[in-house]
Coordinates of C-alpha atoms and ligand atoms in Angstrom, one line a residue:
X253 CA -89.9 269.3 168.6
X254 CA -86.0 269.0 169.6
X255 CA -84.8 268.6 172.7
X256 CA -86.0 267.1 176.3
X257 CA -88.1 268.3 178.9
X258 CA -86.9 270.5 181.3
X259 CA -88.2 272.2 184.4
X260 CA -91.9 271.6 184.7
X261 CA -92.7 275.1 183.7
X262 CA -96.8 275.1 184.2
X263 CA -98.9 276.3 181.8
X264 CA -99.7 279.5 183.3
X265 CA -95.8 281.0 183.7
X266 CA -95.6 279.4 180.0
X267 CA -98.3 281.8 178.6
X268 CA -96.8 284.6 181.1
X269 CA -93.0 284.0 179.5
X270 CA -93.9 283.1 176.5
X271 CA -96.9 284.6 174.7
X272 CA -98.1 287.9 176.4
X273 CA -97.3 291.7 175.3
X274 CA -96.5 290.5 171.8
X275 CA -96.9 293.1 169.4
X276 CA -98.1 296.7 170.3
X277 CA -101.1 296.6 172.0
X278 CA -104.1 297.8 170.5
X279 CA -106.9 295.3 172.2
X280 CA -109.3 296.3 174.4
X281 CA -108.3 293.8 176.5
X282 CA -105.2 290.8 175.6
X283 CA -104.1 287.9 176.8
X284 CA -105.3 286.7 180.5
X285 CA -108.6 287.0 181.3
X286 CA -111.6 284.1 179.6
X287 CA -111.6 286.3 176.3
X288 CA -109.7 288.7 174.5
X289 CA -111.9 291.6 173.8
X290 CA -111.5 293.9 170.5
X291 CA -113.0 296.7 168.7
X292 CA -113.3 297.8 164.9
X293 CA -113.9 301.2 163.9
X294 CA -117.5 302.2 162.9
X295 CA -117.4 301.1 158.9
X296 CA -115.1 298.5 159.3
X297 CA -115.8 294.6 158.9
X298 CA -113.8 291.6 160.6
X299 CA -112.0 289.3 158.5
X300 CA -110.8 286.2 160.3
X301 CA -108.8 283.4 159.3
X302 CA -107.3 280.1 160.4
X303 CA -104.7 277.6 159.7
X304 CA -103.6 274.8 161.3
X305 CA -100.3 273.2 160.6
X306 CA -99.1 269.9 161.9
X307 CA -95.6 268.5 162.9
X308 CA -94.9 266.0 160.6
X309 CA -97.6 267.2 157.8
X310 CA -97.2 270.4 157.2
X311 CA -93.3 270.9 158.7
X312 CA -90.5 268.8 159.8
X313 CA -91.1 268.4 163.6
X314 CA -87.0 269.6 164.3
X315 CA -87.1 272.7 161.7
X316 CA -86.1 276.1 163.5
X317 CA -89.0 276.9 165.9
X318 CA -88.1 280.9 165.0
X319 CA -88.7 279.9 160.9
X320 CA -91.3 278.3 161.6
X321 CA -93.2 280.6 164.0
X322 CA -92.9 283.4 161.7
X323 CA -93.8 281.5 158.4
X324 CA -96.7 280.6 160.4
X325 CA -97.6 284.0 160.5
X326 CA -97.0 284.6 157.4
X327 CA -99.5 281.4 155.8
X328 CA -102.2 283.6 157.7
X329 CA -101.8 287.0 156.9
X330 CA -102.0 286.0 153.0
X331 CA -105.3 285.2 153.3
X332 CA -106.2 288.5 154.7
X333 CA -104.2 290.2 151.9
X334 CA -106.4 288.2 149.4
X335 CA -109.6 289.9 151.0
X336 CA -107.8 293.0 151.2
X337 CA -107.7 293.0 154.5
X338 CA -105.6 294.9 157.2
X339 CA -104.2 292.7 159.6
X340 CA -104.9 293.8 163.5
X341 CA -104.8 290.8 166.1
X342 CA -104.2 287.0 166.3
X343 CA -105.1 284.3 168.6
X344 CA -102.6 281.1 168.8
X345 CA -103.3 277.6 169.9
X346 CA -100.6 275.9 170.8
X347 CA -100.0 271.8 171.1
X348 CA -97.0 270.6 172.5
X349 CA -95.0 267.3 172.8
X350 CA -93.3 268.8 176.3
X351 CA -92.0 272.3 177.5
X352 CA -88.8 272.7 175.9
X353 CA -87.8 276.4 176.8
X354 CA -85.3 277.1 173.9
X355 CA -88.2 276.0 171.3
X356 CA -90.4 278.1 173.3
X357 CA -87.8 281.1 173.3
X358 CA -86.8 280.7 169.6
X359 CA -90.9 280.9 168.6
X360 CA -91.4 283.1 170.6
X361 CA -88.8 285.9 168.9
X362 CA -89.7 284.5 165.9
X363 CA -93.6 285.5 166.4
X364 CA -91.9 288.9 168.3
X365 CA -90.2 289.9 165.1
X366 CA -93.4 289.3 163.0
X367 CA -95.7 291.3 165.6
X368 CA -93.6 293.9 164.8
X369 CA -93.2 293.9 160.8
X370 CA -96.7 293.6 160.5
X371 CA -98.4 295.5 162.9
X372 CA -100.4 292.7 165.2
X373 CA -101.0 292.1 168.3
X374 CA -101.1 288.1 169.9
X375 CA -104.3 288.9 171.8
X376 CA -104.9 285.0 173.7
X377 CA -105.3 281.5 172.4
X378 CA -104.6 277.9 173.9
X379 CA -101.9 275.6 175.2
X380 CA -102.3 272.1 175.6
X381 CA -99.8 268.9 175.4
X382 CA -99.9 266.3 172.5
X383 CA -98.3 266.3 168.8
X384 CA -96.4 269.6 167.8
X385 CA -99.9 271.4 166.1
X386 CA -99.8 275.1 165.7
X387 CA -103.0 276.9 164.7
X388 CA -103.4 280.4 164.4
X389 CA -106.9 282.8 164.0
X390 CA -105.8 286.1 162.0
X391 CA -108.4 289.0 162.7
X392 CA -108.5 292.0 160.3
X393 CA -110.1 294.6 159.6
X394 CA -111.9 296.0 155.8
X395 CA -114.1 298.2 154.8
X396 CA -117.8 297.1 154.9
X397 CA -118.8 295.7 151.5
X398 CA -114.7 296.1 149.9
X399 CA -113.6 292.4 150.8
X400 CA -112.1 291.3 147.6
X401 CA -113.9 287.8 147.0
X402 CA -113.1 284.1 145.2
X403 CA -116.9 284.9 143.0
X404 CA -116.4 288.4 141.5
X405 CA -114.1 287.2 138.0
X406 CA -116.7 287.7 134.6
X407 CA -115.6 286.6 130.6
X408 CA -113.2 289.3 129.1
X409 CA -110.9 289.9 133.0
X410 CA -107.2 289.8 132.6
X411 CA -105.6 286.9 135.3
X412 CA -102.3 288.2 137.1
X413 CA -100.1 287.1 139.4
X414 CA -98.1 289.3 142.2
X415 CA -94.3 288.1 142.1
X416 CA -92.6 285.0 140.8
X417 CA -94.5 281.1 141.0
X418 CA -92.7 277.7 141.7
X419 CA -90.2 278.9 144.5
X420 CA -91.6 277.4 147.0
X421 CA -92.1 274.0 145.3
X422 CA -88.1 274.3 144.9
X423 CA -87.8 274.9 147.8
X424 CA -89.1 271.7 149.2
X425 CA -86.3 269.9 147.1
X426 CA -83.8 271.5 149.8
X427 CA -85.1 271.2 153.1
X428 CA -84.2 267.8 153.3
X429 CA -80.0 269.4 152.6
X430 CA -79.0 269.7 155.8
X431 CA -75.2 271.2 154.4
X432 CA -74.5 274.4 155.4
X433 CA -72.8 276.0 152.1
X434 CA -75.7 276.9 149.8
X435 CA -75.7 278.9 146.6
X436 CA -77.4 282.4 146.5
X437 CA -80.3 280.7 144.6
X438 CA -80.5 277.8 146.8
X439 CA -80.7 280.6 149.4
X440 CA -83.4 282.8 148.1
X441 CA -85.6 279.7 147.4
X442 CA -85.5 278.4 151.3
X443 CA -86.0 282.1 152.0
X444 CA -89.0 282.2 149.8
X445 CA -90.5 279.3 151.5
X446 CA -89.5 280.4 155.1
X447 CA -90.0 283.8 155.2
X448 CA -93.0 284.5 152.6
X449 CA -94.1 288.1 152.0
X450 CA -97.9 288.4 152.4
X451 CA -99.2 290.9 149.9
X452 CA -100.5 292.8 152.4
X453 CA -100.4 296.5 150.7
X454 CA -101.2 294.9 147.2
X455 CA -104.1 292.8 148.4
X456 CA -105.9 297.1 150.2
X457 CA -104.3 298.2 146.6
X458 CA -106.8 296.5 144.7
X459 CA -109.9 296.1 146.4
X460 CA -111.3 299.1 144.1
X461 CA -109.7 297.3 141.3
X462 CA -109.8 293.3 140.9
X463 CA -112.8 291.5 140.2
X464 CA -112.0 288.5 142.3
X465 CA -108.3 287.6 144.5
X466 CA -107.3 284.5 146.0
X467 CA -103.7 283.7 147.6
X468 CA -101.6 281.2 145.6
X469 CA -101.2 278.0 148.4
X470 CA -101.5 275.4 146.3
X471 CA -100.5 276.4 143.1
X472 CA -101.9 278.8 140.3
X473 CA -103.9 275.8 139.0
X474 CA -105.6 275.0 141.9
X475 CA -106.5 278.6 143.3
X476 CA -107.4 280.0 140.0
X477 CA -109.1 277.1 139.7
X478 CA -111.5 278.1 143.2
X479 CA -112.0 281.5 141.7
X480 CA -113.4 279.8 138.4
X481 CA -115.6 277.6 140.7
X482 CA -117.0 280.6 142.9
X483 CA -117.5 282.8 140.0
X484 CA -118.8 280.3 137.6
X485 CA -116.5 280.7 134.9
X486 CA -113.3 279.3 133.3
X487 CA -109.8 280.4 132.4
X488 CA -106.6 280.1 130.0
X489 CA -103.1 280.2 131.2
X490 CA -100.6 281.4 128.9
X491 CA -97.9 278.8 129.7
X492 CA -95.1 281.4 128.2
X493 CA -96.4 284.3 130.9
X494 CA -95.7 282.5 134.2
X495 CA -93.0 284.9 136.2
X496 CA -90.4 282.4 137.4
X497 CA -87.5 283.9 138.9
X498 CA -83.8 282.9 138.0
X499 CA -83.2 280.7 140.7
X500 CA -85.9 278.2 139.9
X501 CA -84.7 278.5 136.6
X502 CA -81.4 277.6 137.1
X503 CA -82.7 275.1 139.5
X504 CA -85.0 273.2 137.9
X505 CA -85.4 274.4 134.1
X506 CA -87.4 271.4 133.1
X507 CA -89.5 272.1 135.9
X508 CA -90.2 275.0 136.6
X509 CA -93.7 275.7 134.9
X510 CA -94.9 272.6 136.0
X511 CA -93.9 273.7 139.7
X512 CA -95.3 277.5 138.5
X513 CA -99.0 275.9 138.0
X514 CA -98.9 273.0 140.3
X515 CA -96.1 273.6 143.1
X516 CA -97.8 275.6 146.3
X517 CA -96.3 277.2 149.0
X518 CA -96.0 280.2 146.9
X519 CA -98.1 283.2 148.8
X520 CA -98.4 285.5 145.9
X521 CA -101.6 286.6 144.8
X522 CA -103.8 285.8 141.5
X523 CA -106.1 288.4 140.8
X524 CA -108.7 289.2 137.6
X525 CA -109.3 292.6 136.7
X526 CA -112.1 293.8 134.1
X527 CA -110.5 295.6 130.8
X528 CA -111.4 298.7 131.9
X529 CA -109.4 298.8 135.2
X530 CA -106.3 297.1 134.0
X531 CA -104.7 300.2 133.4
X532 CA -104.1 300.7 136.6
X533 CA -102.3 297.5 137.0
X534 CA -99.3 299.0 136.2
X535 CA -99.4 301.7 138.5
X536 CA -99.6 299.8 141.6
X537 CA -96.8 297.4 140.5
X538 CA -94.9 301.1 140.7
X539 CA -96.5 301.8 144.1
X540 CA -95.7 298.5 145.5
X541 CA -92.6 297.3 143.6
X542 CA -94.2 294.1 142.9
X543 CA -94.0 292.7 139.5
X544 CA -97.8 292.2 138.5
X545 CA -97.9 289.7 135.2
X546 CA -100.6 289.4 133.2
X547 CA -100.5 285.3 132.6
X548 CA -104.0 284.5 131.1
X549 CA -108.0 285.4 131.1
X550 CA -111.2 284.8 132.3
X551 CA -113.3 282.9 129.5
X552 CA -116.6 281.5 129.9
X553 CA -117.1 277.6 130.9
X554 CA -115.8 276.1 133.8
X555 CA -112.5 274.6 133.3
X556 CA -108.3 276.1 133.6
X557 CA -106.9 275.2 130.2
X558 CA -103.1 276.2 129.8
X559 CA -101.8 277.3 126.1
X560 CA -98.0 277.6 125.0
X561 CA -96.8 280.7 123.3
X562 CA -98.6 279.4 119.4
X563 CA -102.4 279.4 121.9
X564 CA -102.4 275.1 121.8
X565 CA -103.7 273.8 124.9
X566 CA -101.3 271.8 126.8
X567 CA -102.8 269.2 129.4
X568 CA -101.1 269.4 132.3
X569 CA -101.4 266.5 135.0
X570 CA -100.2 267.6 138.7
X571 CA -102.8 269.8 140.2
X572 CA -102.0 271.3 143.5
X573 CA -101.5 270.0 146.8
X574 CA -104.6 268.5 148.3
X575 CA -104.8 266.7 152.1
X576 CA -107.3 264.0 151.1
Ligands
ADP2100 P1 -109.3 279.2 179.7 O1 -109.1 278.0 180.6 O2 -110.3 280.2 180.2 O3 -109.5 278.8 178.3 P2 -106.5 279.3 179.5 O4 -106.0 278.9 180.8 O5 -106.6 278.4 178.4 O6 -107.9 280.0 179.8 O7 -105.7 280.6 179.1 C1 -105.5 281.7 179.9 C2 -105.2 282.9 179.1 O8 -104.0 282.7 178.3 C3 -106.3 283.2 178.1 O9 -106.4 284.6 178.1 C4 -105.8 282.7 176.8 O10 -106.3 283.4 175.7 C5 -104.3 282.9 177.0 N1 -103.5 281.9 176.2 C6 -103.5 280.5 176.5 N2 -102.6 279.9 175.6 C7 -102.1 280.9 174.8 C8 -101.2 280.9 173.8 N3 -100.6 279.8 173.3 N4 -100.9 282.1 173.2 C9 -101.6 283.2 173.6 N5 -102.4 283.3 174.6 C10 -102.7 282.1 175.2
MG2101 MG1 -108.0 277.4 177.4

């Protein structure tokens, strides 16, 4: 967190300034009383979610509070697109270093701004002093029984992936840059890993369609990796398939696939569909405008081997991002 203290704003006028009437109100009842209070239509299951990110961890404690608000957001609501969930309400607990009202003015607009591209409503949370942690609780809505989950993928399912991998692995090389001229591709990968798009209208797309989903944090290797584990089965990457878009290409060209399978920070889903459904693949990449690429299959066994274009496996040795 930047700055200095300033006037000892208490904790109640923070939460009045700061984090009430975000997003159009649909509660029952928000921010200010001991609970928030919420209701679901008849037919409707919750889906909830949390993440916690930590100054220092997970973010650079003096990024731009706006950024990082909103990608915030954005870490949470791809895990409800991977259920094929419809995002509704959030809850936000707050740790920090001191009150510094320009941080808290720049988050604030930042979460203002995501309230509204996405429908939510900030319905309460917590604010306490102590290293810059934010944590947020994503509630969501699905129909009872549709939740696309990790365990569904069977032998024979084609693998895709939603968009392009590896961007936001390149992007990591740049944060550190603080010079202000970038080129467009050094520009669309810090906006990739800023300002990531959760597949929200892909993820209710294919609930009728995919086997199994999962949202690609920590790299295709890793998260088709938890699908394989929860559905008991194993998979092959065509190494030749992975979408990587030019700017990681002209970035990084030795790289790239490496930071396709092992990178993170990519929020793009991975999906398996059965051979009889995959038809319709292609007509929700037209629906959506998302490039859906078929990069592999689901195989029986346990393991994620990779092939190059002649089908010889190729070991790879990073695997994705893990805290411990
Ligand atoms: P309690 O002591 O009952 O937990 P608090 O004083 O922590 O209540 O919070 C008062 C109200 O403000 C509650 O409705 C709570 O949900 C809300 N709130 C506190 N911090 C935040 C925050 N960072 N964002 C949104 N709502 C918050
Ligand atoms: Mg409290």
């Amino acid at each position: 967190m930047s700055g200095h203290q300033v006037s000892p704003l208490d904790e109640f006028a923070l939460i009045d300034n700061f984090f009430r009437g975000l997003g159009r109100h649909t509660a029952e009842l928000s921010v200010g009383d001991d609970c928030a209070l919420m209701q679901l239509a008849p037919g409707e299951t919750l889906a909830v979610t949390t993440d916690t990110l930590v100054a220092g961890v997970h973010f650079i404690a003096d990024c731009d509070a706006g950024l990082l608000a909103r990608r915030c957001l954005r870490v949470n609501l791809s895990d409800l697109a991977a259920m094929g969930a419809e995002p509704r309400w959030f809850q936000l607990a707050l740790t920090l270093p001191a009150v510094d009202r320009d941080w808290l003015q720049a988050f604030h607009d930042g979460l203002r701004a995501d309230c509204e591209q996405y429908a939510i409503e900030l319905t309460g949370g917590d604010t306490t002093r102590g290293p810059l942690t934010i944590t947020l609780t994503l509630l969501g809505a699905v129909p009872v029984g549709k939740a696309m989950l990790r365990s569904g993928a069977r032998p024979g399912d084609a693998v895709y992936v939603s968009g392009s991998l590896g961007d936001g692995r390149a992007a990591l090389e740049l944060l550190d840059d603080a010079s202000q001229l970038k080129t467009a591709a050094e520009s669309y990968l810090l906006n990739r890993y800023w300002l990531p798009e959760p597949r929200l209208a892909l993820g209710q797309r294919l609930r009728p369609v995919a086997s199994a989903a999962i949202d690609i944090s920590d790299g295709l290797l890793a998260d088709l990796g938890h699908i394989c584990e929860r559905s008991g089965v194993g998979a092959e990457i065509d190494l030749h398939r992975l979408p990587l878009s030019a700017a990681l290409e002209s970035m990084a060209p030795d790289r790239a696939v490496n930071w396709a399978l092992s990178g993170g920070d990519d929020y793009e889903l991975c999906f398996t569909v059965p051979p009889e459904r995959i038809a319709q693949v292609d007509d929700i990449a037209a629906e959506t405008g998302l490039q859906l690429a078929p990069v592999g299959r689901i195989v029986a066994g346990q393991r994620v081997r990779c092939l190059d274009a002649q089908g010889g496996e190729t070991i790879v040795r990073e695997r994705g991002y893990t805290h411990f």
